[in-house]
XYZ file of N, CA and C in Angstrom:
720
model
N -8.465 13.651 -74.908
C -8.507 13.515 -73.460
C -7.922 14.753 -72.805
N -8.524 15.148 -71.649
C -8.040 16.332 -70.966
C -6.750 16.062 -70.229
N -6.070 17.135 -69.933
C -4.818 16.983 -69.200
C -5.103 16.587 -67.754
N -4.181 15.795 -67.189
C -4.334 15.320 -65.810
C -4.042 16.477 -64.844
N -4.906 16.745 -63.884
C -4.663 17.867 -62.961
C -3.420 17.613 -62.117
N -2.727 18.709 -61.844
C -1.513 18.592 -61.047
C -1.849 18.181 -59.608
N -1.027 17.298 -59.066
C -1.239 16.825 -57.703
C -0.789 17.877 -56.685
N -1.487 17.938 -55.584
C -1.129 18.888 -54.531
C 0.019 18.381 -53.687
N 0.414 17.131 -53.865
C 1.472 16.536 -53.082
C 2.783 16.609 -53.852
N 3.838 16.738 -53.144
C 5.171 16.823 -53.733
C 5.897 15.526 -53.451
N 6.438 14.933 -54.455
C 7.174 13.688 -54.303
C 8.614 14.003 -53.902
N 8.991 13.519 -52.735
C 10.322 13.791 -52.202
C 11.291 12.737 -52.714
N 12.452 13.173 -53.015
C 13.524 12.282 -53.449
C 14.698 12.430 -52.493
N 15.714 11.684 -52.762
C 16.896 11.754 -51.908
C 17.595 13.102 -51.978
N 17.392 13.821 -53.096
C 18.038 15.122 -53.231
C 17.383 16.199 -52.377
N 16.109 15.969 -51.994
C 15.413 16.955 -51.178
C 15.796 16.744 -49.710
N 16.434 17.699 -49.159
C 16.793 17.643 -47.744
C 15.761 18.370 -46.894
N 15.822 18.256 -45.598
C 14.879 18.970 -44.720
C 15.062 20.471 -44.831
N 13.947 21.179 -44.855
C 14.008 22.629 -44.975
C 14.572 23.280 -43.714
N 14.260 22.742 -42.537
C 14.756 23.297 -41.285
C 14.948 22.152 -40.296
N 15.879 22.359 -39.423
C 16.165 21.340 -38.415
C 15.166 21.450 -37.263
N 14.545 20.337 -36.918
C 13.581 20.275 -35.819
C 14.160 19.399 -34.730
N 14.245 19.947 -33.544
C 14.774 19.193 -32.412
C 13.771 18.123 -32.002
N 14.209 16.901 -31.754
C 13.265 15.854 -31.313
C 12.536 16.273 -30.041
N 11.229 16.150 -30.066
C 10.403 16.526 -28.930
C 9.995 17.975 -28.909
N 10.418 18.744 -29.908
C 10.098 20.177 -29.902
C 8.613 20.424 -30.127
N 7.979 19.562 -30.911
C 6.560 19.749 -31.207
C 5.643 19.194 -30.129
N 6.197 18.545 -29.113
C 5.384 17.945 -28.049
C 5.429 18.741 -26.754
N 5.798 20.006 -26.835
C 5.872 20.828 -25.629
C 4.465 21.220 -25.171
N 4.224 21.297 -23.869
C 2.891 21.695 -23.382
C 2.582 23.143 -23.723
N 1.318 23.410 -23.936
C 0.847 24.749 -24.271
C 0.177 25.351 -23.039
N 0.528 26.559 -22.715
C -0.061 27.244 -21.572
C -1.350 27.939 -22.002
N -2.437 27.567 -21.314
C -3.747 28.164 -21.585
C -4.118 29.015 -20.378
N -4.221 30.332 -20.517
C -4.526 31.173 -19.348
C -5.855 30.842 -18.698
N -6.842 30.385 -19.499
C -8.154 30.085 -18.922
C -8.107 28.895 -17.973
N -7.133 28.004 -18.161
C -7.039 26.825 -17.300
C -6.158 27.046 -16.088
N -5.417 28.130 -16.062
C -4.536 28.414 -14.931
C -5.341 29.105 -13.836
N -6.106 28.328 -13.091
C -6.955 28.865 -12.024
C -6.523 28.245 -10.705
N -6.864 28.933 -9.633
C -6.585 28.413 -8.302
C -7.609 27.328 -7.965
N -7.123 26.259 -7.375
C -7.992 25.142 -7.003
C -7.857 24.858 -5.520
N -8.942 24.324 -4.966
C -8.949 23.971 -3.555
C -8.036 22.777 -3.315
N -7.263 22.838 -2.255
C -6.337 21.760 -1.945
C -7.054 20.514 -1.466
N -8.278 20.639 -0.949
C -9.006 19.505 -0.404
C -9.840 18.795 -1.466
N -10.677 19.563 -2.206
C -11.605 18.948 -3.159
C -11.196 19.143 -4.609
N -10.270 20.064 -4.915
C -9.820 20.276 -6.276
C -10.727 21.150 -7.118
N -11.738 21.791 -6.540
C -12.636 22.644 -7.310
C -11.974 24.001 -7.580
N -12.267 24.606 -8.752
C -11.673 25.921 -9.050
C -12.223 27.002 -8.134
N -11.374 27.957 -7.788
C -11.740 29.051 -6.894
C -11.711 30.360 -7.667
N -12.539 31.323 -7.293
C -12.520 32.625 -7.980
C -11.220 33.370 -7.710
N -10.936 34.352 -8.564
C -9.695 35.098 -8.421
C -9.667 35.929 -7.146
N -10.834 36.366 -6.689
C -10.897 37.185 -5.478
C -10.850 36.370 -4.195
N -10.699 35.046 -4.317
C -10.709 34.201 -3.124
C -9.403 34.365 -2.355
N -9.527 34.512 -1.056
C -8.367 34.569 -0.165
C -8.527 33.489 0.894
N -7.539 32.648 1.099
C -7.677 31.572 2.084
C -7.868 32.133 3.478
N -8.706 31.493 4.286
C -8.921 31.987 5.643
C -7.665 31.848 6.484
N -7.512 32.776 7.372
C -6.345 32.752 8.258
C -6.525 31.673 9.319
N -5.406 31.181 9.808
C -5.448 30.130 10.827
C -6.014 30.683 12.133
N -6.932 29.913 12.695
C -7.570 30.315 13.944
C -6.866 29.649 15.120
N -7.126 30.180 16.283
C -6.576 29.607 17.507
C -7.444 28.449 17.978
N -6.864 27.552 18.752
C -7.605 26.429 19.305
C -8.574 26.924 20.376
N -9.670 26.202 20.531
C -10.659 26.593 21.526
C -10.127 26.414 22.939
N -9.274 25.429 23.153
C -8.667 25.189 24.468
C -7.163 25.010 24.295
N -6.425 25.212 25.367
C -4.984 25.081 25.319
C -4.536 23.630 25.378
N -3.247 23.423 25.163
C -2.692 22.078 25.167
C -2.714 21.468 26.565
N -2.676 22.302 27.588
C -2.684 21.809 28.969
C -4.046 21.994 29.636
N -5.104 22.121 28.838
C -6.443 22.274 29.406
C -7.172 20.961 29.574
N -6.469 19.930 29.977
C -7.100 18.602 30.111
C -8.164 18.584 31.205
N -7.993 19.397 32.256
C -8.936 19.377 33.375
C -10.270 20.017 33.017
N -10.376 20.653 31.886
C -11.639 21.281 31.512
C -12.713 20.251 31.181
N -12.312 19.072 30.752
C -13.251 17.981 30.461
C -12.756 16.755 31.233
N -13.396 16.471 32.360
C -12.906 15.410 33.241
C -13.006 14.041 32.589
N -14.130 13.755 31.955
C -14.305 12.444 31.310
C -13.273 12.241 30.206
N -13.063 13.276 29.432
C -12.076 13.214 28.370
C -10.676 13.002 28.933
N -10.388 13.652 30.053
C -9.066 13.529 30.671
C -8.822 12.121 31.199
N -9.824 11.537 31.851
C -9.656 10.185 32.385
C -9.528 9.154 31.262
N -10.293 9.334 30.207
C -10.189 8.406 29.076
C -8.816 8.494 28.417
N -8.310 9.709 28.247
C -6.994 9.864 27.643
C -5.863 9.384 28.528
N -6.067 9.411 29.847
C -5.015 8.984 30.759
C -4.923 7.463 30.852
N -6.070 6.806 30.996
C -6.068 5.359 31.218
C -6.330 4.564 29.936
N -7.037 5.126 28.975
C -7.331 4.431 27.707
C -7.075 5.371 26.530
N -5.840 5.774 26.306
C -5.583 6.688 25.183
C -5.895 6.074 23.826
N -5.835 4.753 23.722
C -6.154 4.116 22.443
C -7.611 4.341 22.060
N -8.516 4.291 23.064
C -9.937 4.523 22.792
C -10.168 5.965 22.360
N -9.506 6.892 23.022
C -9.666 8.304 22.668
C -9.122 8.592 21.268
N -8.004 7.970 20.932
C -7.443 8.159 19.589
C -8.372 7.592 18.524
N -8.971 6.428 18.792
C -9.918 5.844 17.841
C -11.134 6.725 17.634
N -11.619 7.337 18.709
C -12.763 8.234 18.568
C -12.403 9.477 17.755
N -11.210 9.982 17.942
C -10.783 11.156 17.179
C -10.711 10.852 15.686
N -10.145 9.697 15.346
C -10.042 9.324 13.927
C -11.426 9.102 13.334
N -12.313 8.494 14.089
C -13.664 8.249 13.589
C -14.418 9.557 13.375
N -14.178 10.559 14.216
C -14.837 11.853 14.038
C -14.336 12.573 12.794
N -13.056 12.374 12.456
C -12.506 13.017 11.260
C -12.894 12.275 9.990
N -12.889 10.950 10.032
C -13.214 10.119 8.875
C -14.397 9.229 9.238
N -15.560 9.574 8.728
C -16.776 8.823 9.077
C -16.721 7.384 8.582
N -16.008 7.148 7.459
C -15.971 5.793 6.910
C -15.011 4.887 7.656
N -14.213 5.432 8.577
C -13.239 4.632 9.329
C -13.780 4.338 10.723
N -14.001 3.082 11.078
C -14.462 2.776 12.442
C -13.349 3.028 13.455
N -13.759 3.265 14.685
C -12.781 3.638 15.710
C -11.976 2.433 16.195
N -12.432 1.212 15.908
C -11.746 0.030 16.438
C -10.371 -0.170 15.803
N -10.242 0.101 14.501
C -8.955 -0.094 13.824
C -7.853 0.782 14.388
N -8.025 2.123 14.418
C -6.997 2.971 15.030
C -6.769 2.669 16.501
N -7.820 2.247 17.200
C -7.675 1.926 18.620
C -6.743 0.725 18.819
N -6.916 -0.317 18.000
C -6.072 -1.508 18.128
C -4.621 -1.187 17.757
N -4.428 -0.414 16.685
C -3.059 -0.042 16.293
C -2.377 0.767 17.388
N -3.108 1.684 17.977
C -2.534 2.496 19.067
C -2.206 1.621 20.264
N -3.075 0.670 20.583
C -2.829 -0.193 21.744
C -1.612 -1.088 21.527
N -1.403 -1.542 20.291
C -0.265 -2.434 20.029
C 1.052 -1.680 20.100
N 1.126 -0.532 19.432
C 2.403 0.157 19.298
C 2.710 1.078 20.483
N 1.723 1.762 21.013
C 1.977 2.710 22.102
C 1.926 1.999 23.450
N 0.759 1.457 23.793
C 0.638 0.781 25.081
C 1.524 -0.462 25.141
N 1.602 -1.196 24.004
C 2.473 -2.365 23.997
C 3.932 -1.991 24.148
N 4.352 -0.896 23.520
C 5.732 -0.441 23.674
C 6.047 -0.001 25.081
N 5.093 0.679 25.722
C 5.316 1.095 27.107
C 5.413 -0.115 28.027
N 4.560 -1.117 27.799
C 4.621 -2.332 28.615
C 5.949 -3.064 28.413
N 6.431 -3.125 27.183
C 7.712 -3.781 26.923
C 8.869 -3.018 27.559
N 8.825 -1.685 27.502
C 9.880 -0.886 28.137
C 9.870 -1.067 29.647
N 8.675 -1.135 30.244
C 8.581 -1.337 31.696
C 9.119 -2.706 32.091
N 8.753 -3.739 31.320
C 9.248 -5.083 31.633
C 10.761 -5.167 31.461
N 11.302 -4.492 30.457
C 12.755 -4.498 30.260
C 13.471 -3.800 31.403
N 12.888 -2.703 31.917
C 13.507 -1.991 33.036
C 13.434 -2.813 34.317
N 12.343 -3.559 34.521
C 12.209 -4.359 35.745
C 13.203 -5.521 35.746
N 13.315 -6.188 34.614
C 14.213 -7.350 34.516
C 15.562 -6.955 33.902
N 16.016 -5.760 34.260
C 17.272 -5.271 33.694
C 18.458 -6.138 34.101
N 18.442 -6.649 35.326
C 19.556 -7.470 35.785
C 19.587 -8.853 35.177
N 18.443 -9.306 34.652
C 18.365 -10.649 34.073
C 18.553 -10.643 32.552
N 18.527 -9.474 31.930
C 18.654 -9.366 30.480
C 20.021 -8.811 30.155
N 20.595 -9.316 29.102
C 21.902 -8.841 28.664
C 21.843 -7.342 28.359
N 22.848 -6.559 28.759
C 22.818 -5.111 28.496
C 22.716 -4.775 27.013
N 23.371 -5.536 26.174
C 23.260 -5.282 24.735
C 21.849 -5.492 24.221
N 21.182 -6.531 24.737
C 19.793 -6.780 24.335
C 18.878 -5.676 24.832
N 19.103 -5.220 26.057
C 18.295 -4.113 26.593
C 18.475 -2.848 25.758
N 19.704 -2.589 25.337
C 19.960 -1.399 24.523
C 19.230 -1.486 23.189
N 19.237 -2.667 22.574
C 18.530 -2.830 21.301
C 17.023 -2.669 21.475
N 16.514 -3.176 22.594
C 15.069 -3.047 22.838
C 14.676 -1.587 22.994
N 15.427 -0.849 23.812
C 15.101 0.565 24.014
C 15.307 1.380 22.741
N 16.290 1.026 21.953
C 16.501 1.736 20.691
C 15.339 1.498 19.741
N 14.857 0.237 19.653
C 13.704 -0.048 18.812
C 12.444 0.640 19.299
N 12.260 0.693 20.631
C 11.092 1.381 21.183
C 11.162 2.882 20.924
N 12.344 3.451 21.004
C 12.495 4.879 20.741
C 12.147 5.197 19.281
N 12.604 4.342 18.376
C 12.279 4.540 16.958
C 10.785 4.378 16.706
N 10.172 3.385 17.348
C 8.731 3.160 17.181
C 7.929 4.334 17.717
N 8.398 4.918 18.821
C 7.692 6.060 19.402
C 7.677 7.241 18.433
N 8.801 7.490 17.773
C 8.841 8.590 16.823
C 7.982 8.295 15.601
N 7.927 7.055 15.155
C 7.074 6.707 14.027
C 5.594 6.883 14.382
N 5.232 6.485 15.571
C 3.844 6.676 16.019
C 3.535 8.163 16.176
N 4.535 8.939 16.611
C 4.329 10.378 16.703
C 4.062 11.008 15.348
N 4.734 10.508 14.317
C 4.493 11.018 12.966
C 3.094 10.652 12.492
N 2.660 9.416 12.783
C 1.325 8.982 12.350
C 0.224 9.762 13.066
N 0.325 9.862 14.380
C -0.687 10.619 15.124
C -0.602 12.107 14.803
N 0.605 12.594 14.472
C 0.732 13.991 14.063
C 0.018 14.280 12.756
N -0.020 13.308 11.848
C -0.756 13.490 10.600
C -2.259 13.608 10.861
N -2.749 12.869 11.837
C -4.166 13.001 12.200
C -4.438 14.401 12.746
N -3.530 14.909 13.563
C -3.685 16.265 14.090
C -3.595 17.301 12.962
N -2.734 17.068 12.002
C -2.613 17.979 10.869
C -3.885 17.979 10.026
N -4.517 16.827 9.853
C -5.798 16.758 9.144
C -6.865 17.564 9.862
N -6.870 17.495 11.186
C -7.816 18.293 11.966
C -7.553 19.785 11.781
N -6.294 20.173 11.756
C -5.958 21.583 11.580
C -6.377 22.084 10.191
N -6.217 21.262 9.159
C -6.641 21.666 7.824
C -8.157 21.775 7.735
N -8.861 20.914 8.431
C -10.321 20.918 8.355
C -10.902 22.161 8.986
N -10.369 22.591 10.122
C -10.904 23.748 10.838
C -9.988 24.972 10.752
N -8.940 24.904 9.927
C -8.014 26.029 9.743
C -7.431 26.481 11.087
N -6.807 25.544 11.760
C -6.209 25.820 13.059
C -4.708 26.029 12.904
N -4.159 26.813 13.770
C -2.732 27.108 13.729
C -1.931 26.018 14.434
N -0.633 25.997 14.173
C 0.258 25.068 14.862
C 0.481 25.550 16.292
N -0.080 24.831 17.220
C 0.026 25.242 18.618
C 0.303 24.006 19.474
N 1.351 24.034 20.274
C 2.375 25.079 20.396
C 3.483 24.988 19.351
N 3.526 23.866 18.569
C 4.567 23.710 17.547
C 4.036 22.753 16.480
N 4.935 22.129 15.725
C 4.538 21.214 14.659
C 3.716 20.051 15.217
N 2.694 19.569 14.475
C 1.840 18.492 14.990
C 2.612 17.242 15.389
N 3.594 16.835 14.595
C 4.359 15.630 14.936
C 5.168 15.818 16.214
N 5.760 16.985 16.378
C 6.525 17.256 17.606
C 5.612 17.305 18.820
N 4.406 17.815 18.631
C 3.460 17.876 19.753
C 3.126 16.475 20.236
N 2.875 15.557 19.301
C 2.526 14.194 19.706
C 3.738 13.429 20.242
N 4.922 13.729 19.741
C 6.107 13.036 20.257
C 6.437 13.467 21.678
N 6.174 14.714 22.009
C 6.543 15.241 23.328
C 5.373 15.282 24.303
N 4.164 15.542 23.815
C 2.984 15.671 24.693
C 1.815 14.904 24.074
N 1.973 13.605 23.951
C 0.995 12.789 23.223
C -0.358 12.793 23.916
N -0.397 12.561 25.201
C -1.665 12.458 25.927
C -2.390 13.805 25.947
N -1.661 14.867 26.168
C -2.279 16.197 26.165
C -2.818 16.550 24.779
N -2.103 16.144 23.721
C -2.557 16.427 22.363
C -3.842 15.666 22.040
N -3.938 14.411 22.469
C -5.162 13.646 22.225
C -6.364 14.299 22.895
N -6.199 14.722 24.131
C -7.302 15.362 24.851
C -7.683 16.689 24.202
N -6.712 17.466 23.771
C -7.006 18.747 23.130
C -7.763 18.551 21.821
N -7.349 17.576 21.029
C -8.028 17.318 19.759
C -9.465 16.860 19.979
N -9.665 16.016 20.989
C -11.030 15.551 21.270
C -11.910 16.710 21.743
N -11.388 17.594 22.579
C -12.167 18.746 23.031
C -12.479 19.680 21.870
N -11.539 19.832 20.966
C -11.757 20.722 19.820
C -12.875 20.196 18.926
N -12.823 18.921 18.576
C -13.866 18.357 17.724
C -15.212 18.313 18.441
N -15.194 18.059 19.719
C -16.437 18.036 20.480
C -17.075 19.412 20.506
N -16.261 20.448 20.716
C -16.789 21.802 20.715
C -17.278 22.240 19.344
N -16.565 21.873 18.293
C -16.977 22.249 16.941
C -18.273 21.563 16.553
N -18.393 20.281 16.848
C -19.610 19.557 16.522
C -20.792 20.064 17.323
N -20.566 20.466 18.570
C -21.651 21.001 19.389
C -22.150 22.327 18.831
N -21.234 23.173 18.388
C -21.641 24.455 17.806
C -22.415 24.260 16.513
N -21.966 23.335 15.660
C -22.667 23.074 14.406
C -24.037 22.474 14.643
N -24.110 21.540 15.602
C -25.398 20.922 15.897
C -26.382 21.908 16.485
N -25.884 22.860 17.286
C -26.772 23.845 17.892
C -27.316 24.805 16.843
N -26.459 25.188 15.896
C -26.909 26.109 14.856
C -27.876 25.434 13.891
N -27.645 24.113 13.612
C -28.525 23.413 12.688
C -29.846 23.021 13.342
N -29.886 22.934 14.670
C -31.083 22.487 15.349
C -32.054 23.597 15.695
N -31.920 24.795 15.132
C -32.819 25.901 15.413
C -34.201 25.602 14.851
N -35.222 25.719 15.700
C -36.596 25.396 15.328
C -37.316 26.686 14.952
N -37.940 26.692 13.801
C -38.710 27.837 13.333
C -40.165 27.408 13.237
N -41.031 28.094 13.974
C -42.444 27.759 13.974
C -43.103 28.259 12.693
N -43.932 27.419 12.112
C -44.634 27.802 10.884
C -45.761 28.778 11.203
N -46.106 29.680 10.289
C -47.209 30.620 10.543
C -48.537 29.878 10.602
N -49.489 30.436 11.321
C -50.799 29.761 11.425
C -51.503 29.698 10.075
N -52.314 28.673 9.916
C -53.057 28.479 8.669
C -54.194 29.491 8.586
N -54.284 30.183 7.477
C -55.317 31.186 7.265
C -56.342 30.674 6.262
N -57.593 30.869 6.595
C -58.686 30.455 5.723
C -59.393 31.693 5.174
N -59.691 31.657 3.921
C -60.372 32.775 3.262
C -61.838 32.422 3.062
N -62.703 33.303 3.534
C -64.147 33.106 3.388
C -64.695 34.147 2.419
N -65.544 33.713 1.526
C -66.111 34.625 0.531
C -67.179 35.493 1.165
N -67.182 36.754 0.812
C -68.192 37.687 1.346
C -69.550 37.470 0.700
N -69.577 36.830 -0.503
C -70.863 36.602 -1.181
C -71.725 35.626 -0.408
N -71.087 34.646 0.289
C -71.864 33.683 1.065
C -72.566 34.352 2.219
N -71.875 35.354 2.796
C -72.499 36.055 3.929
C -73.647 36.942 3.457
N -73.473 37.596 2.291
C -74.494 38.528 1.828
C -75.690 37.796 1.219
N -75.466 36.684 0.549
C -76.542 35.965 -0.122
C -76.643 34.548 0.417
N -77.247 34.361 1.554
C -77.389 32.993 2.085
C -78.293 32.122 1.222
N -79.262 32.748 0.510
C -80.143 31.963 -0.342
C -79.376 31.330 -1.494
N -78.410 32.090 -2.028
C -77.620 31.568 -3.143
C -76.758 30.386 -2.710
N -76.186 30.476 -1.501
C -75.360 29.372 -1.011
C -76.178 28.131 -0.759
N -77.427 28.303 -0.229
C -78.273 27.126 -0.006
C -78.700 26.502 -1.327
N -78.937 27.367 -2.335
C -79.309 26.859 -3.655
C -78.151 26.053 -4.261
N -76.936 26.549 -4.094
C -75.774 25.813 -4.615
C -75.602 24.478 -3.907
N -75.892 24.462 -2.594
C -75.751 23.220 -1.845
C -76.752 22.197 -2.319
N -78.004 22.636 -2.606
C -79.011 21.704 -3.105
C -78.652 21.211 -4.500
N -78.094 22.076 -5.318
C -77.721 21.650 -6.656
C -76.612 20.610 -6.612
N -75.654 20.750 -5.655
C -74.602 19.747 -5.521
C -75.169 18.404 -5.080
N -76.209 18.472 -4.212
C -76.810 17.223 -3.772
C -77.485 16.512 -4.946
N -78.159 17.296 -5.826
C -78.828 16.687 -6.962
C -77.830 16.115 -7.973
N -76.745 16.788 -8.176
C -75.769 16.286 -9.143
C -75.075 15.040 -8.640
N -75.144 14.747 -7.365
C -74.507 13.551 -6.822
C -75.292 12.282 -7.071
N -76.500 12.368 -7.675
C -77.311 11.188 -7.937
C -76.729 10.401 -9.073
N -76.914 9.094 -9.053
C -76.415 8.195 -10.089
C -77.615 7.617 -10.856
N -77.510 7.505 -12.151
C -78.544 6.936 -12.997
C -78.211 5.502 -13.298
N -79.117 4.611 -13.074
C -78.944 3.198 -13.333
C -79.926 2.735 -14.374
N -79.523 1.897 -15.314
C -80.491 1.419 -16.363
C -81.507 0.444 -15.766
N -82.738 0.489 -16.299
C -83.812 -0.393 -15.816
C -83.762 -1.700 -16.576
């Protein structure tokens, strides 16, 4: 019988200690791959070329105090700011109907203003401590709503690469809420109008050209012969 081939495996015993000390977790460290370290778009996550440079922030088409430039927009923002806010959100997010943001705005903003007015009118009939708590809660709610509406303004700025004017979006809505709503609506209205005008350009198609063979003009007998032959080939044979 032939000798048994030596095994490629080594049988470890208690006398065999580890050849080198390995720190726990040392073999699970992430590996850096240069090909995967690419710039990606913050909105969609697609990779960008190395020569890509982000566009600079542009100025707004109208100022923060340009409410009189659009009378309908100004009246809607003055008397029904909830409706204007709902329209702005719907223009930014097509899948979101304007009724949801409109109702939230009416509850927290218009409802808070109505509660503050009622508290001021019945100040003599309400305990001063209760009035203080009401105004403190309304003040906190106003700042929270300013943060929420400021995020909508920030989304608009990211979409059209607009600069912070006149300051941070949340501060703008906390201090000049009605003016900010009107400015945002005018901005989106102007942007959509420009896009629609550029996409609606009508290009007239060229006239239809027909090609006539010169052989038909030179040999009218040949064309008549071909016409008669086509008539004869159109006959059908039926069995008797």
